[in-house]
Short mmCIF file of C-alpha atoms in Angstrom, two decimals:
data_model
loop_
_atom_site.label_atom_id
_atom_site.label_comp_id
_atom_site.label_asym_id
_atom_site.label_seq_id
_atom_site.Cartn_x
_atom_site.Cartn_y
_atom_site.Cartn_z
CA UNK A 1340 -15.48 -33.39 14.40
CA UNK A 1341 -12.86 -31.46 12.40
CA UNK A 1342 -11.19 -33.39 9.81
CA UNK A 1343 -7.84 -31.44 10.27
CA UNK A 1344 -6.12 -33.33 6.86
CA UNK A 1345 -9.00 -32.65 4.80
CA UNK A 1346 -8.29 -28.87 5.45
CA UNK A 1347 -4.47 -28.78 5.12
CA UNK A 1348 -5.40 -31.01 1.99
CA UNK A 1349 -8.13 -28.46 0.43
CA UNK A 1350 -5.56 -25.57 -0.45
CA UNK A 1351 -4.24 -26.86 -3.42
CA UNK A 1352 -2.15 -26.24 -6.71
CA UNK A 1353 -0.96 -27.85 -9.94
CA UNK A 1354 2.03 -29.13 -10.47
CA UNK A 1355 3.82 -29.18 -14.27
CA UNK A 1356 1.81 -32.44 -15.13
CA UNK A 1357 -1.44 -30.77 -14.44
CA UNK A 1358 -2.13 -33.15 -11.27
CA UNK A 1359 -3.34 -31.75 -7.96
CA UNK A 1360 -1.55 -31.78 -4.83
CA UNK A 1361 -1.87 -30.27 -1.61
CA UNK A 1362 0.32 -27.68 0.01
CA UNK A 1363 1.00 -29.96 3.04
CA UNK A 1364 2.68 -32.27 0.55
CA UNK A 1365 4.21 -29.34 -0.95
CA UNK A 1366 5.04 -28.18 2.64
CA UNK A 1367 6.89 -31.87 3.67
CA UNK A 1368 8.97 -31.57 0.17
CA UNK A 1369 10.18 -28.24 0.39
CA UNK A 1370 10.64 -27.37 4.13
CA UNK A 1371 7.26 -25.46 3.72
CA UNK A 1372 8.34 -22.92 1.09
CA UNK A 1373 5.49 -21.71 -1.26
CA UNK A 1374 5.80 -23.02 -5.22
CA UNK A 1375 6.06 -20.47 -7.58
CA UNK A 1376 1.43 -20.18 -7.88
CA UNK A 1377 1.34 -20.34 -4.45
CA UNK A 1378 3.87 -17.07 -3.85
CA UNK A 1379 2.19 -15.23 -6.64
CA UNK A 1380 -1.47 -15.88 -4.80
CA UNK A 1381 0.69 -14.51 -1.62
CA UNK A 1382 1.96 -11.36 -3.08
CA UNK A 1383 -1.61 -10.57 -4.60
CA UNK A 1384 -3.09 -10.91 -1.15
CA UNK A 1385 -0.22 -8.81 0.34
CA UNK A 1386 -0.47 -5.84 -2.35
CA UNK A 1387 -4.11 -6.05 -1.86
CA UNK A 1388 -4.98 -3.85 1.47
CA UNK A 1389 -2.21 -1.53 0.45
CA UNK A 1390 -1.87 1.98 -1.69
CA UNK A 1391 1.81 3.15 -1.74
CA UNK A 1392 3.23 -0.05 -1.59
CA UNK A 1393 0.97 -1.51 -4.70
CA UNK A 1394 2.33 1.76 -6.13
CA UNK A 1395 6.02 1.03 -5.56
CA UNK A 1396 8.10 -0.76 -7.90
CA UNK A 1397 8.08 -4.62 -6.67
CA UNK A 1398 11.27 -6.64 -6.89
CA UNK A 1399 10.96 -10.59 -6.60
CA UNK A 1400 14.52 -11.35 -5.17
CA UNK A 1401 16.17 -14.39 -6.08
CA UNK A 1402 19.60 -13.39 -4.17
CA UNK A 1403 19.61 -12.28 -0.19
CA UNK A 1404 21.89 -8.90 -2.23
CA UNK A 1405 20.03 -7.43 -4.84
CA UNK A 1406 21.43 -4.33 -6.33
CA UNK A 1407 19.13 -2.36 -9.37
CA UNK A 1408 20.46 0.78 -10.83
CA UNK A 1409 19.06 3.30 -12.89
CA UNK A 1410 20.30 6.06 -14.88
CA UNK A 1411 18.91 9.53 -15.93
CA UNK A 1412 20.63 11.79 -18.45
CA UNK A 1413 21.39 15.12 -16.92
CA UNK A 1414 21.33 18.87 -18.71
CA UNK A 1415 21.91 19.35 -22.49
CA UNK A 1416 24.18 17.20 -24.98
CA UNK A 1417 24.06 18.49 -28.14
CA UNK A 1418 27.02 21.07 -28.74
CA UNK A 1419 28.35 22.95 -31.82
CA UNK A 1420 30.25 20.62 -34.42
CA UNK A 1421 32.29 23.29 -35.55
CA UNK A 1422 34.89 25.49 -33.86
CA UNK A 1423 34.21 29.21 -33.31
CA UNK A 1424 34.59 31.45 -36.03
CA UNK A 1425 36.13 28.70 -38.14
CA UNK A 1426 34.43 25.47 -40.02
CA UNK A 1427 36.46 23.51 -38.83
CA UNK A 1428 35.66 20.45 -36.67
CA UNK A 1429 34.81 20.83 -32.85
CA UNK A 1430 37.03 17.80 -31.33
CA UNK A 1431 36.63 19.78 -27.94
CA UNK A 1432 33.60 17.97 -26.71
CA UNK A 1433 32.24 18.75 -23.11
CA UNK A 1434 30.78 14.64 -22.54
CA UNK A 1435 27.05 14.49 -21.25
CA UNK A 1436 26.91 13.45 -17.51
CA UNK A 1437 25.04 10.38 -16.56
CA UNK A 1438 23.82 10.43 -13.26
CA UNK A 1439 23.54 6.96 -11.76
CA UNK A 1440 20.64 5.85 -9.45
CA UNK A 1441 21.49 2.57 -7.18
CA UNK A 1442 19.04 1.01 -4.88
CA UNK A 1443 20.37 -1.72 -2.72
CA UNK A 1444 18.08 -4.41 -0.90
CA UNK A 1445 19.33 -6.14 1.70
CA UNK A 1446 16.52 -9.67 2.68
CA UNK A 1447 15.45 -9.18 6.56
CA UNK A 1448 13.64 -11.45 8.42
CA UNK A 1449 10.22 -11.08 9.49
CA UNK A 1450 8.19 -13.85 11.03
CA UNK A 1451 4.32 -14.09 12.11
CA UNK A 1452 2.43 -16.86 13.53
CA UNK A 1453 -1.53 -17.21 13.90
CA UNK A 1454 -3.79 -20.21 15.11
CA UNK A 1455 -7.60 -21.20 14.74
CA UNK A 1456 -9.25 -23.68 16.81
CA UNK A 1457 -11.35 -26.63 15.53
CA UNK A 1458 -14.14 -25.25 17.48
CA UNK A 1459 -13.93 -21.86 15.29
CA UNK A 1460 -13.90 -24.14 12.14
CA UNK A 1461 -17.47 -26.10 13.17
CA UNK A 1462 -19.08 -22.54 13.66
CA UNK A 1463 -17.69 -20.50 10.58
CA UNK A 1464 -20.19 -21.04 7.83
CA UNK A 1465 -16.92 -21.53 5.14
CA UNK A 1466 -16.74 -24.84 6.93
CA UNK A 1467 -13.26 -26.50 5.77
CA UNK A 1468 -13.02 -23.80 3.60
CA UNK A 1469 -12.32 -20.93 6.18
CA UNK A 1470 -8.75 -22.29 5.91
CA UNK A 1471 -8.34 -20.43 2.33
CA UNK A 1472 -9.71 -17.72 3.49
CA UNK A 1473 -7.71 -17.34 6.97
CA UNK A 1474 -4.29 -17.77 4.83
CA UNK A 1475 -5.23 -14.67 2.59
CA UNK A 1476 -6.42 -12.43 5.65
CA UNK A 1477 -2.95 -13.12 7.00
CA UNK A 1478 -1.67 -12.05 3.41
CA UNK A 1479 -3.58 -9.05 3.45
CA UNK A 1480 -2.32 -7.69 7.25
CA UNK A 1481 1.72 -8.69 6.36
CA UNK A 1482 1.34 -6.79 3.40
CA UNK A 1483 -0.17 -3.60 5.70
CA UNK A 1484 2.74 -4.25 8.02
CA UNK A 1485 5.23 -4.75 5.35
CA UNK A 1486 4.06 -1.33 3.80
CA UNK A 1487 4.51 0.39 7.75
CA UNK A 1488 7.68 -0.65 7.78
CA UNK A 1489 8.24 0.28 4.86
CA UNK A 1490 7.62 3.59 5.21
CA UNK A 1491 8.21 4.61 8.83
CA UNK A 1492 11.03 1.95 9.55
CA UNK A 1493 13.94 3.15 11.58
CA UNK A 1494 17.02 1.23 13.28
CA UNK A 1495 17.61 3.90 15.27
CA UNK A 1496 14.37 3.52 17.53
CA UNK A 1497 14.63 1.17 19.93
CA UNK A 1498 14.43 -2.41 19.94
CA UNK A 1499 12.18 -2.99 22.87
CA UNK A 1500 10.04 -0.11 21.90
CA UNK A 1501 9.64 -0.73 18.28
CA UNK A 1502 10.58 -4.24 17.89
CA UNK A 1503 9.16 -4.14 14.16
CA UNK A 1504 9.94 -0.92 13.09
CA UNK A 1505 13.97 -1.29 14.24
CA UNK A 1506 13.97 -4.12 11.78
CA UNK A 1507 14.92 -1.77 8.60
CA UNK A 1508 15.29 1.56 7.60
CA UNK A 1509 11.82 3.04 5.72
CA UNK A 1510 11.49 5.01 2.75
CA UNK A 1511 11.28 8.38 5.16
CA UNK A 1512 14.36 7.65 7.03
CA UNK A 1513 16.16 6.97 3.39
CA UNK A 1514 14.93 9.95 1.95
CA UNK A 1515 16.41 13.77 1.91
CA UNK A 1516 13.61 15.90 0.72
CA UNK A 1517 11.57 16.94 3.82
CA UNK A 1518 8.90 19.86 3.75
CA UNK A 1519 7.59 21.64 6.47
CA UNK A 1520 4.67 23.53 7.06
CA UNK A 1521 4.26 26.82 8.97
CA UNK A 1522 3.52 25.33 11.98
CA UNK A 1523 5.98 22.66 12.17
CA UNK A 1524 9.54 24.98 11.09
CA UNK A 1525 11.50 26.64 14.01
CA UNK A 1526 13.40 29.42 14.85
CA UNK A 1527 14.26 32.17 12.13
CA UNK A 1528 12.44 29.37 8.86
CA UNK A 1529 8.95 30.31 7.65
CA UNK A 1530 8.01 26.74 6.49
CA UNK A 1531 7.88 25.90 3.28
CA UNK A 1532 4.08 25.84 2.80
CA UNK A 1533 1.41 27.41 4.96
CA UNK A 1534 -1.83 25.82 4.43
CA UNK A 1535 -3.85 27.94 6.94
CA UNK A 1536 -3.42 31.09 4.18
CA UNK A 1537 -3.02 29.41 1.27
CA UNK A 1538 -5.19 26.23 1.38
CA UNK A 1539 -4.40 22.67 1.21
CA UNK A 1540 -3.42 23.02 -2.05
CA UNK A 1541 -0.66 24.87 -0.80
CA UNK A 1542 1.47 20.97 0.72
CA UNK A 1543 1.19 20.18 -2.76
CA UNK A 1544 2.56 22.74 -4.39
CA UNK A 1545 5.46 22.35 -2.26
CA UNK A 1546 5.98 18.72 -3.37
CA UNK A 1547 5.92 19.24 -6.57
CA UNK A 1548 8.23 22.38 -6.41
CA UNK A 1549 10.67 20.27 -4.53
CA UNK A 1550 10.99 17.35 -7.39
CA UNK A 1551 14.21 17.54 -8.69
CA UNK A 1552 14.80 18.66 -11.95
CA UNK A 1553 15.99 16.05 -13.66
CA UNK A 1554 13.26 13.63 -12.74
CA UNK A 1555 10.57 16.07 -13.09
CA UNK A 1556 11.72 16.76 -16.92
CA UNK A 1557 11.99 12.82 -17.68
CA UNK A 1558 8.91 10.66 -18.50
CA UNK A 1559 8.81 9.64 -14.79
CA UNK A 1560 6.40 12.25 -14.43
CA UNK A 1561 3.60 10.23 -16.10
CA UNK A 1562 3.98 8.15 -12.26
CA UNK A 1563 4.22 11.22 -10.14
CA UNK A 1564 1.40 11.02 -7.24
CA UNK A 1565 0.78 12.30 -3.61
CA UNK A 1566 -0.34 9.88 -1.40
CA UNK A 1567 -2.21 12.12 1.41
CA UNK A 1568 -4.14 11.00 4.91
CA UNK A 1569 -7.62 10.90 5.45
CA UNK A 1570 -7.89 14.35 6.63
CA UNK A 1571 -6.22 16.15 3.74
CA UNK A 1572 -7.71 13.89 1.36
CA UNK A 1573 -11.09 15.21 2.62
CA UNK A 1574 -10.03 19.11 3.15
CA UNK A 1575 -9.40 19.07 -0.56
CA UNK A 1576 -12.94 17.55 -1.03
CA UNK A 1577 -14.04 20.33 0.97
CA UNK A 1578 -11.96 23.27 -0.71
CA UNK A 1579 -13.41 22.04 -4.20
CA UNK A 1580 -17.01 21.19 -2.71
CA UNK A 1581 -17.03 25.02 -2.45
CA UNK A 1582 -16.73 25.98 -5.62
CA UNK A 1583 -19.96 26.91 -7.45
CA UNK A 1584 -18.93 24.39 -10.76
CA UNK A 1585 -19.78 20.98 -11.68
CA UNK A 1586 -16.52 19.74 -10.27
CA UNK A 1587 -17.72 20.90 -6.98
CA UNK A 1588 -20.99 19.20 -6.95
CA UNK A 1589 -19.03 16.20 -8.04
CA UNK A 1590 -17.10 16.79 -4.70
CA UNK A 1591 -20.13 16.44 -2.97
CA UNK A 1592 -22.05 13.92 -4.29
CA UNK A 1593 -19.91 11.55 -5.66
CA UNK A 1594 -16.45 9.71 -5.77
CA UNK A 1595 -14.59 10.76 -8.11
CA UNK A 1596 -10.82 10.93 -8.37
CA UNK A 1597 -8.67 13.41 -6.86
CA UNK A 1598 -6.37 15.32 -8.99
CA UNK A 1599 -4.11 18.32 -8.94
CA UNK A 1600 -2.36 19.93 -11.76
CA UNK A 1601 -2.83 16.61 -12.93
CA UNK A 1602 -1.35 14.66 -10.88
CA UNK A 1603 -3.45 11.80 -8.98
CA UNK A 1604 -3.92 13.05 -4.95
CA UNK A 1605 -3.92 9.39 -3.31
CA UNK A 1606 -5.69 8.51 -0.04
CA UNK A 1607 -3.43 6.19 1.89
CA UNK A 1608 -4.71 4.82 5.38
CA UNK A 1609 -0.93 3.91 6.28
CA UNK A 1610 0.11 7.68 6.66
CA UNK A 1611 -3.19 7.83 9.31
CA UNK A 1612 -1.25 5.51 11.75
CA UNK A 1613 -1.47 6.54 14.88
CA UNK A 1614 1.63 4.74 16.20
CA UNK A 1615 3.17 5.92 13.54
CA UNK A 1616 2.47 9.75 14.21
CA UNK A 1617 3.56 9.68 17.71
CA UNK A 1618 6.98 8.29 16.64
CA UNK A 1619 7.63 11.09 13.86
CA UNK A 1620 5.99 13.74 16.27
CA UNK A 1621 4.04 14.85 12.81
CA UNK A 1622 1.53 13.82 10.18
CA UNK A 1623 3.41 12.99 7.16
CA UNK A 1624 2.26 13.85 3.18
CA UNK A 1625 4.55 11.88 0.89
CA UNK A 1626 4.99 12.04 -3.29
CA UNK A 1627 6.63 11.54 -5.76
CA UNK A 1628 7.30 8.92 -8.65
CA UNK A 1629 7.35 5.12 -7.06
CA UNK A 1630 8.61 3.61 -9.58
CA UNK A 1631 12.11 5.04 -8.06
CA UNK A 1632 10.94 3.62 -4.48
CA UNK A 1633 12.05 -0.37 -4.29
CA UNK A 1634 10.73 -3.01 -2.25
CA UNK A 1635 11.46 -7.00 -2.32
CA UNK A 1636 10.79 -10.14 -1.18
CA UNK A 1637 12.80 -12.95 -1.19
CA UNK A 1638 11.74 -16.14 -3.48
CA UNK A 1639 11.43 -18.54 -0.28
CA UNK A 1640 8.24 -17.62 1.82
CA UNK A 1641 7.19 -20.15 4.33
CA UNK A 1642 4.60 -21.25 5.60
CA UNK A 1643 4.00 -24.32 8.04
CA UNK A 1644 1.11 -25.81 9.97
CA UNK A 1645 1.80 -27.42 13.69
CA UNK A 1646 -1.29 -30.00 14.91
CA UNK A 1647 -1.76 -29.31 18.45
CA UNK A 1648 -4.29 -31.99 18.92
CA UNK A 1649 -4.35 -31.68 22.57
CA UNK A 1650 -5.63 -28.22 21.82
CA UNK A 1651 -7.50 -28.79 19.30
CA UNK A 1652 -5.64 -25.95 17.17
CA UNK A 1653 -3.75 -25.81 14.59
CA UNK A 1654 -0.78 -23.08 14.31
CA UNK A 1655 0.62 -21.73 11.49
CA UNK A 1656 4.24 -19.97 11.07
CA UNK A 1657 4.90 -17.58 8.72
CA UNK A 1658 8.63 -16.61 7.51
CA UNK A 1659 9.69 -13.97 4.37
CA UNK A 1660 12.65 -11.54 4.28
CA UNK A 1661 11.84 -8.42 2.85
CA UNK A 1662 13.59 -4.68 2.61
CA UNK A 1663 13.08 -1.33 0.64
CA UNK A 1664 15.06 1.03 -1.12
CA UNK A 1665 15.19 4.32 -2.64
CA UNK A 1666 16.48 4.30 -6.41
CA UNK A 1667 16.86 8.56 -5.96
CA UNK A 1668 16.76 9.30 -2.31
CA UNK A 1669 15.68 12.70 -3.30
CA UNK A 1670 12.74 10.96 -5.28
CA UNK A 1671 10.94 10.47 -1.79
CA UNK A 1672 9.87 13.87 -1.04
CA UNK A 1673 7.93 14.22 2.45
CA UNK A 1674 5.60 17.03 3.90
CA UNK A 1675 5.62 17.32 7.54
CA UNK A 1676 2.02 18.57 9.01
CA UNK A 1677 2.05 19.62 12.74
CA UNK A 1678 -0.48 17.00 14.69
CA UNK A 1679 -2.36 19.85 15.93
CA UNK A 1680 -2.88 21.37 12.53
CA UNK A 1681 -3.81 18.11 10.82
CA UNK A 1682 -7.00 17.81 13.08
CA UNK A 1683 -7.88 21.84 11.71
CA UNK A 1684 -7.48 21.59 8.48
CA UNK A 1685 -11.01 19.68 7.32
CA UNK A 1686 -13.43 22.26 8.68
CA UNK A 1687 -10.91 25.22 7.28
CA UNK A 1688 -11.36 24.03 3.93
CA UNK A 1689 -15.02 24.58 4.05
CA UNK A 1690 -16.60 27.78 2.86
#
């Protein structure tokens, strides 16, 4: 039989003292909030199964309001000291504009909840110790949900529909810097990149193009990446598996990093949701420099066990507030690919 206590018992920390203690102790002190090793462990396993959000500039937030600012000097400063024609001082001094970034999180709450049956403990080979491993898988899938929601969030879908997504607004719906291809503009527009004539390469020309000037002047630029689906990721493979050079049979026999004008090209399995797709009506391409792109989680994370002994099962309820934030919402920049396109592109880029 299932010695319930000796699992709650096995995931343990250290206090200041150096003594062990278990988190259900921990959990019966502190209403189930996670100590300061246990939210770190939780944050690792969260960042872990993630690309853009691992990326993005992580803010551990002690208030519910937190409110981070940056600021960027814009166009030149120096002037000439001495009036024209004269040598006499310049006191006429046109003052150098700051412009002032603000990001703004806001905690929301998100809750999960998962079970395992004593049953599934006696089979699992991990034994007792399956329970260590169970509480990181759940760290690993909130921190794939956290980063959906993070970028496709949107209070204006509805609740019923979306019940997750409603909960904030996402990087995309924050940002104003949207691209779109040939086959996605309307009307009398052209698109701003056409990929069928002019490659794949041609999306990220556009995104870089569309950084705004004073960021891509700044050091920010040493962050700069696009974070690309599947499918692009691999029709750039193919456009430089076709080239007669070394970097080509690189391409095709091996995994090395993908890089444009050198910036890093990404692969991000978030931007390949399918859910996600249907919602914009598009495939999305996203860069830019993350450090500008905020996300936070509030200090108190729960998590508490429930014995069902009837059932033999134990639950476990999850709590965090989280939200995101963009620092420059023109720092976001997003490429729109039509969904019929997206599936054409792979076998295009092969020559």
């Amino acid at each position: 039989m299932v010695n319930m206590n000796a699992i709650l018992k096995s995931i343990t920390t250290t206090n200041d003292t150096g003594a062990s203690k278990s988190m259900r102790e921990d959990m019966s002190a502190y209403g189930g909030i996670l100590d300061r090793e246990q939210f770190n462990q939780f944050m690792r396993d969260v960042e872990f199964n993630t690309t853009i959000l691992r990326d993005a500039a992580y803010k551990k937030m002690n208030r519910e309001n937190v409110i981070t600012t940056g600021t960027l000097i814009e166009g030149r400063v120096l002037q000439d000291g001495y009036q024209e024609d004269s040598r006499e001082t310049n006191a006429n001094l046109t003052p150098a504009k700051i412009g002032f970034g603000k990001s703004e999180l806001t905690a929301h709450k998100l809750k999960a909840k998962t079970f395992i049956d004593d049953d599934d403990l006696e089979d699992n080979i991990e034994g007792e110790q399956f329970q260590t491993t169970l509480l990181s898988m759940m760290g690993n899938q909130i921190g794939e949900d956290l980063e959906a929601i993070a970028l496709f969030g949107d209070t204006d879908l509805d609740y019923d529909d979306q019940p997750l997504y409603h909960t904030y607004d996402g990087w995309i719906k924050q940002s104003t810097s949207f691209l779109k291809s040939s086959e996605v503009a309307t009307g009398n527009s052209n698109g701003d990149f056409n990929v069928h004539d002019n490659t794949i390469e041609a999306v990220f020309d556009a995104i870089i193009r569309a950084v705004p000037a004073r960021i891509r002047q700044s050091k920010l630029m040493s962050r700069f990446a696009i974070y690309v689906p599947y499918e692009v990721e691999d029709a750039y493979r193919n456009l430089l598996k076709s080239r007669n050079t070394q970097l080509g049979d690189d391409m095709q026999t091996g995994d090395k990093p993908l890089m444009y004008k050198k910036y890093p090209i990404k692969e991000s399995p978030i931007l390949e949701d399918e859910e996600a797709r249907e919602i914009l009506n598009y495939a999305p391409v996203v860069g830019g420099t993350p450090d500008l792109w905020k996300w936070g989680v509030y200090k108190d994370v729960k998590v508490e066990p429930k014995r069902l002994a009837e059932l033999e099962r134990t639950e476990f309820y999850y709590r965090t507030r989280c939200d995101v934030s963009l620092e420059w919402n023109s720092s976001f920049i997003t490429a729109k690919l039509d969904l019929d396109e997206i599936e054409l592109i792979q076998d295009e880029a092969k020559v």
